[in-house]
Structure formats: C-alpha cells, structure tokens
Amino acid sequence: GLIITIYDYDENSKDDNIGMALIDLEPLFCKREGTFSGHELSLQGYVSVKVIWQSAAGAWEQARTAALATARPGPIEAPALGTYGVLSVRLHSAEGLMAADRNGYSDPYVKLHLGNRKMERSDVCEMTLDPLWDQTFRFSGIISAMLDEPLKLVLFDRDKKIGDADDKLGEATFELSGLRTAYTVCLSQSVMYKRTVPRGKVNLIV
C-alpha cells in the first residue's frame, strides 16, 4: 500500500507529525487510475489522493511528444557549432531490461560517458525491469567536438550485499550527429548485453 505522512512545517524546530494513512492500491491492478477519498489520518483529519499508473513506455511517449512540440526550431547555424556550450542529456527511461536478481527484477542505474569528460551516474530504480529515471545531466565543451563523440551508457544492477560487485546489464551507444541540424532529438537504442545480445532499450532526450 501507499503510506502518506503529513507534517506541519516549523521553521525553527522539528516539524510536527499531523498524522499518517495507509492506502490500499489494489484497485489499480484492474485500472490505470483511481481516486482514494476520505482516508482517516492516524491523529486527526482526512486525506484524499488521486493515483495514476503509467508504464515506462507510456511515459516515454508522452515525454517524447512534449519535447518535440516545445523544441526550438532548427536549423543550427554552422558558426554556433564551434562555440563553447552545454549538452543536456535527459535520461528518461528503459524498457525490458535483463533480470539480474533472484526475485525476477533488477535495481538498475546508469553510468553516462561522453569522451573523456567526467562520468555521470543516475539514481537507482529498485525492483523493476522498466525503470523511469527522468534525470538530466550536462556536459560542457566545444559543441562540434561533443557531437563528434558517441555518448555511451553502461547499465548496472545494484547489488545490496556489501563487497559484491554490481552486475552489468548491458551498454547502449548513441550517435549525436542529429544535433548538428536540430536543437532537440529523441533517441532510443537497444541495450546490448556482452555487446551482442539485445536486452531491452533505453530512451534519451538530448
């Protein structure tokens, strides 16, 4: 179930707990959204919430459509490519990743590499094969130089046991040449396990 805890914000001391409620989300097994009204809080009052369930694929399609609809129109002027700038990489989601744990799931996270720039790392999404990160990372440099380098993503399953190495779920490599003519591109690429076996895909907005 969903546990909701409500606090009273106090600027000068610890926030006061007003109450909590446990909401059974079982009805969402049969439908994609539900409104849960009038749940009594443990101390006083009531709380109502609306919950909408959405798959990673559905969320990606919405994000992709919105990004393209609001993108700055091209083309990009050639002189701009030779200037110093920032490349924003929005790691959105992945679908159909490999199960690395005995429970049939993984706890996936991503390491992002662009040339010899600082490696970036995403948060961990626990117990899922269809993670939704929706995190943005920024790389700085001469724009044309960055676009000449492939963006490499390495996906791992976090191992909670101390001393155990995280399992590698696969890699995905993105060519960024499309950004020479457009300010925004939406990219999906297969995740390759041991470089030859496709195990799902990962989605980016750049």
mmCIF file of C-alpha atoms in Angstrom:
data_model
loop_
_atom_site.group_PDB
_atom_site.id
_atom_site.type_symbol
_atom_site.label_atom_id
_atom_site.label_comp_id
_atom_site.label_asym_id
_atom_site.label_seq_id
_atom_site.Cartn_x
_atom_site.Cartn_y
_atom_site.Cartn_z
ATOM 1 C CA GLY A 1 0.000 0.000 0.000
ATOM 2 C CA LEU A 2 0.844 3.691 -0.135
ATOM 3 C CA ILE A 3 1.835 5.294 3.156
ATOM 4 C CA ILE A 4 1.184 9.038 3.394
ATOM 5 C CA THR A 5 2.548 11.068 6.306
ATOM 6 C CA ILE A 6 1.535 14.711 6.752
ATOM 7 C CA TYR A 7 3.635 17.208 8.695
ATOM 8 C CA ASP A 8 3.238 20.739 9.969
ATOM 9 C CA TYR A 9 6.256 22.743 8.808
ATOM 10 C CA ASP A 10 8.073 24.554 11.621
ATOM 11 C CA GLU A 11 10.799 26.986 10.633
ATOM 12 C CA ASN A 12 12.586 26.975 13.995
ATOM 13 C CA SER A 13 12.178 23.425 15.262
ATOM 14 C CA LYS A 14 11.321 19.873 14.204
ATOM 15 C CA ASP A 15 8.241 19.548 12.005
ATOM 16 C CA ASP A 16 5.183 18.156 13.794
ATOM 17 C CA ASN A 17 3.615 14.915 12.596
ATOM 18 C CA ILE A 18 -0.075 15.592 11.950
ATOM 19 C CA GLY A 19 -0.923 12.022 11.042
ATOM 20 C CA MET A 20 -0.478 9.215 8.558
ATOM 21 C CA ALA A 21 -2.663 6.966 6.452
ATOM 22 C CA LEU A 22 -2.197 3.655 4.649
ATOM 23 C CA ILE A 23 -3.961 3.479 1.287
ATOM 24 C CA ASP A 24 -4.589 0.137 -0.375
ATOM 25 C CA LEU A 25 -3.661 0.409 -4.063
ATOM 26 C CA GLU A 26 -5.064 -2.983 -5.067
ATOM 27 C CA PRO A 27 -7.802 -1.392 -7.233
ATOM 28 C CA LEU A 28 -5.046 -0.177 -9.587
ATOM 29 C CA PHE A 29 -4.444 -3.776 -10.656
ATOM 30 C CA CYS A 30 -7.685 -3.501 -12.640
ATOM 31 C CA LYS A 31 -7.468 0.084 -13.899
ATOM 32 C CA ARG A 32 -4.849 2.728 -14.587
ATOM 33 C CA GLU A 33 -6.035 5.399 -12.185
ATOM 34 C CA GLY A 34 -8.035 5.774 -9.017
ATOM 35 C CA THR A 35 -9.194 8.396 -6.551
ATOM 36 C CA PHE A 36 -8.946 7.435 -2.892
ATOM 37 C CA SER A 37 -11.043 9.811 -0.823
ATOM 38 C CA GLY A 38 -11.661 10.334 2.858
ATOM 39 C CA HIS A 39 -8.881 8.206 4.332
ATOM 40 C CA GLU A 40 -8.671 8.945 8.041
ATOM 41 C CA LEU A 41 -5.328 10.112 9.362
ATOM 42 C CA SER A 42 -3.941 8.415 12.456
ATOM 43 C CA LEU A 43 -4.154 11.557 14.608
ATOM 44 C CA GLN A 44 -6.865 13.746 13.123
ATOM 45 C CA GLY A 45 -8.390 14.715 9.813
ATOM 46 C CA TYR A 46 -8.687 13.005 6.460
ATOM 47 C CA VAL A 47 -6.680 12.821 3.240
ATOM 48 C CA SER A 48 -7.664 12.191 -0.394
ATOM 49 C CA VAL A 49 -5.314 11.329 -3.256
ATOM 50 C CA LYS A 50 -5.528 10.574 -6.954
ATOM 51 C CA VAL A 51 -3.122 7.943 -8.236
ATOM 52 C CA ILE A 52 -2.365 7.360 -11.923
ATOM 53 C CA TRP A 53 -0.389 4.307 -13.024
ATOM 54 C CA GLN A 54 1.635 4.642 -16.207
ATOM 55 C CA SER A 55 4.092 2.296 -17.871
ATOM 56 C CA ALA A 56 7.620 3.411 -18.747
ATOM 57 C CA ALA A 57 6.691 3.095 -22.429
ATOM 58 C CA GLY A 58 3.660 5.330 -21.987
ATOM 59 C CA ALA A 59 5.637 7.901 -20.004
ATOM 60 C CA TRP A 60 8.346 7.926 -22.685
ATOM 61 C CA GLU A 61 5.851 8.539 -25.465
ATOM 62 C CA GLN A 62 4.366 11.477 -23.538
ATOM 63 C CA ALA A 63 7.804 12.947 -22.779
ATOM 64 C CA ARG A 64 8.949 12.491 -26.376
ATOM 65 C CA THR A 65 5.862 14.182 -27.797
ATOM 66 C CA ALA A 66 6.140 17.103 -25.361
ATOM 67 C CA ALA A 67 9.864 17.596 -26.012
ATOM 68 C CA LEU A 68 9.435 17.737 -29.784
ATOM 69 C CA ALA A 69 6.424 20.038 -29.518
ATOM 70 C CA THR A 70 8.346 22.601 -27.465
ATOM 71 C CA ALA A 71 11.762 22.216 -29.141
ATOM 72 C CA ARG A 72 13.497 25.252 -30.547
ATOM 73 C CA PRO A 73 13.218 25.075 -34.338
ATOM 74 C CA GLY A 74 16.345 24.451 -36.426
ATOM 75 C CA PRO A 75 18.463 24.602 -38.400
ATOM 76 C CA ILE A 76 21.522 25.406 -36.277
ATOM 77 C CA GLU A 77 23.867 27.950 -37.805
ATOM 78 C CA ALA A 78 27.301 26.477 -38.569
ATOM 79 C CA PRO A 79 29.313 29.071 -36.573
ATOM 80 C CA ALA A 80 27.402 28.129 -33.411
ATOM 81 C CA LEU A 81 28.749 24.597 -33.560
ATOM 82 C CA GLY A 82 32.267 25.890 -32.992
ATOM 83 C CA THR A 83 31.394 27.687 -29.770
ATOM 84 C CA TYR A 84 31.597 26.528 -26.166
ATOM 85 C CA GLY A 85 28.287 25.215 -24.854
ATOM 86 C CA VAL A 86 26.407 22.751 -22.705
ATOM 87 C CA LEU A 87 24.933 19.470 -23.901
ATOM 88 C CA SER A 88 21.911 18.459 -21.816
ATOM 89 C CA VAL A 89 21.143 14.749 -21.726
ATOM 90 C CA ARG A 90 17.792 13.770 -20.252
ATOM 91 C CA LEU A 91 17.963 10.114 -19.298
ATOM 92 C CA HIS A 92 14.281 9.258 -19.365
ATOM 93 C CA SER A 93 13.659 5.526 -19.090
ATOM 94 C CA ALA A 94 14.425 1.986 -20.166
ATOM 95 C CA GLU A 95 12.226 -0.952 -21.073
ATOM 96 C CA GLY A 96 12.613 -4.719 -20.926
ATOM 97 C CA LEU A 97 15.957 -4.872 -19.131
ATOM 98 C CA MET A 98 17.526 -8.125 -18.029
ATOM 99 C CA ALA A 99 16.551 -9.565 -14.640
ATOM 100 C CA ALA A 100 19.710 -9.887 -12.540
ATOM 101 C CA ASP A 101 18.196 -10.740 -9.139
ATOM 102 C CA ARG A 102 16.520 -13.882 -7.876
ATOM 103 C CA ASN A 103 13.224 -12.044 -7.456
ATOM 104 C CA GLY A 104 12.977 -11.636 -11.234
ATOM 105 C CA TYR A 105 13.852 -7.948 -11.217
ATOM 106 C CA SER A 106 16.873 -5.664 -11.233
ATOM 107 C CA ASP A 107 17.800 -2.467 -9.412
ATOM 108 C CA PRO A 108 19.088 -0.583 -12.462
ATOM 109 C CA TYR A 109 21.231 2.527 -12.676
ATOM 110 C CA VAL A 110 23.245 4.082 -15.494
ATOM 111 C CA LYS A 111 26.751 5.471 -15.952
ATOM 112 C CA LEU A 112 26.980 8.041 -18.764
ATOM 113 C CA HIS A 113 30.250 8.634 -20.641
ATOM 114 C CA LEU A 114 30.952 11.326 -23.253
ATOM 115 C CA GLY A 115 34.574 11.186 -24.368
ATOM 116 C CA ASN A 116 36.994 11.896 -21.532
ATOM 117 C CA ARG A 117 34.606 14.166 -19.668
ATOM 118 C CA LYS A 118 33.502 13.437 -16.142
ATOM 119 C CA MET A 119 31.350 10.317 -15.906
ATOM 120 C CA GLU A 120 27.795 10.923 -14.686
ATOM 121 C CA ARG A 121 25.686 8.425 -12.764
ATOM 122 C CA SER A 122 21.940 8.128 -12.384
ATOM 123 C CA ASP A 123 19.916 7.210 -9.337
ATOM 124 C CA VAL A 124 18.913 3.587 -8.699
ATOM 125 C CA CYS A 125 15.389 2.437 -9.571
ATOM 126 C CA GLU A 126 14.589 -0.506 -7.343
ATOM 127 C CA MET A 127 12.893 -3.769 -8.346
ATOM 128 C CA THR A 128 12.000 -3.030 -11.945
ATOM 129 C CA LEU A 129 12.861 -4.026 -15.498
ATOM 130 C CA ASP A 130 11.292 -0.819 -16.857
ATOM 131 C CA PRO A 131 12.979 1.971 -14.873
ATOM 132 C CA LEU A 132 11.891 5.588 -15.129
ATOM 133 C CA TRP A 133 14.747 7.896 -14.087
ATOM 134 C CA ASP A 134 13.855 11.180 -15.825
ATOM 135 C CA GLN A 135 17.146 12.789 -14.811
ATOM 136 C CA THR A 136 19.090 15.438 -16.721
ATOM 137 C CA PHE A 137 22.884 15.511 -16.978
ATOM 138 C CA ARG A 138 25.031 18.244 -18.527
ATOM 139 C CA PHE A 139 28.321 18.020 -20.389
ATOM 140 C CA SER A 140 30.356 21.123 -21.283
ATOM 141 C CA GLY A 141 32.752 21.755 -24.173
ATOM 142 C CA ILE A 142 33.032 22.841 -27.786
ATOM 143 C CA ILE A 143 29.717 21.808 -29.288
ATOM 144 C CA SER A 144 31.063 20.297 -32.504
ATOM 145 C CA ALA A 145 33.633 18.260 -30.563
ATOM 146 C CA MET A 146 30.970 16.839 -28.262
ATOM 147 C CA LEU A 147 28.749 15.902 -31.188
ATOM 148 C CA ASP A 148 31.630 14.020 -32.805
ATOM 149 C CA GLU A 149 31.899 11.739 -29.771
ATOM 150 C CA PRO A 150 29.457 8.904 -29.098
ATOM 151 C CA LEU A 151 27.510 9.001 -25.866
ATOM 152 C CA LYS A 152 27.976 5.678 -24.099
ATOM 153 C CA LEU A 153 25.585 4.404 -21.447
ATOM 154 C CA VAL A 154 26.509 1.449 -19.254
ATOM 155 C CA LEU A 155 23.660 -0.059 -17.243
ATOM 156 C CA PHE A 156 24.177 -1.914 -13.969
ATOM 157 C CA ASP A 157 22.124 -3.766 -11.387
ATOM 158 C CA ARG A 158 22.998 -2.515 -7.918
ATOM 159 C CA ASP A 159 23.915 -5.331 -5.549
ATOM 160 C CA LYS A 160 22.914 -4.598 -1.973
ATOM 161 C CA LYS A 161 25.356 -7.112 -0.483
ATOM 162 C CA ILE A 162 28.481 -5.441 0.836
ATOM 163 C CA GLY A 163 31.531 -6.482 -1.142
ATOM 164 C CA ASP A 164 29.613 -7.849 -4.145
ATOM 165 C CA ALA A 165 30.227 -6.171 -7.484
ATOM 166 C CA ASP A 166 27.228 -4.723 -9.327
ATOM 167 C CA ASP A 167 26.079 -6.835 -12.268
ATOM 168 C CA LYS A 168 26.384 -5.297 -15.718
ATOM 169 C CA LEU A 169 23.063 -5.228 -17.574
ATOM 170 C CA GLY A 170 24.462 -4.019 -20.884
ATOM 171 C CA GLU A 171 25.555 -1.000 -22.888
ATOM 172 C CA ALA A 172 23.987 1.412 -25.346
ATOM 173 C CA THR A 173 25.823 3.836 -27.616
ATOM 174 C CA PHE A 174 24.201 6.932 -29.108
ATOM 175 C CA GLU A 175 25.448 8.953 -32.080
ATOM 176 C CA LEU A 176 24.738 12.660 -31.573
ATOM 177 C CA SER A 177 25.146 13.843 -35.158
ATOM 178 C CA GLY A 178 21.428 14.661 -35.359
ATOM 179 C CA LEU A 179 22.086 17.664 -33.125
ATOM 180 C CA ARG A 180 24.009 19.343 -35.942
ATOM 181 C CA THR A 181 20.686 20.213 -37.586
ATOM 182 C CA ALA A 182 18.240 20.203 -34.647
ATOM 183 C CA TYR A 183 18.309 21.617 -31.137
ATOM 184 C CA THR A 184 16.475 18.624 -29.648
ATOM 185 C CA VAL A 185 16.476 14.950 -30.603
ATOM 186 C CA CYS A 186 14.702 11.987 -29.005
ATOM 187 C CA LEU A 187 16.721 8.794 -29.152
ATOM 188 C CA SER A 188 16.071 5.136 -28.325
ATOM 189 C CA GLN A 189 18.758 2.489 -28.500
ATOM 190 C CA SER A 190 18.983 -1.227 -27.753
ATOM 191 C CA VAL A 191 20.823 -2.272 -24.611
ATOM 192 C CA MET A 192 23.405 -4.830 -25.676
ATOM 193 C CA TYR A 193 24.429 -7.491 -23.171
ATOM 194 C CA LYS A 194 28.003 -8.669 -23.744
ATOM 195 C CA ARG A 195 27.934 -6.464 -26.865
ATOM 196 C CA THR A 196 25.912 -8.935 -28.936
ATOM 197 C CA VAL A 197 22.666 -9.824 -27.152
ATOM 198 C CA PRO A 198 19.888 -7.177 -27.100
ATOM 199 C CA ARG A 199 18.249 -6.909 -23.685
ATOM 200 C CA GLY A 200 15.766 -4.053 -23.735
ATOM 201 C CA LYS A 201 16.183 -0.462 -24.781
ATOM 202 C CA VAL A 202 16.970 2.925 -23.211
ATOM 203 C CA ASN A 203 15.437 6.311 -24.058
ATOM 204 C CA LEU A 204 17.040 9.782 -24.111
ATOM 205 C CA ILE A 205 16.131 13.357 -24.934
ATOM 206 C CA VAL A 206 19.182 15.442 -25.882
#
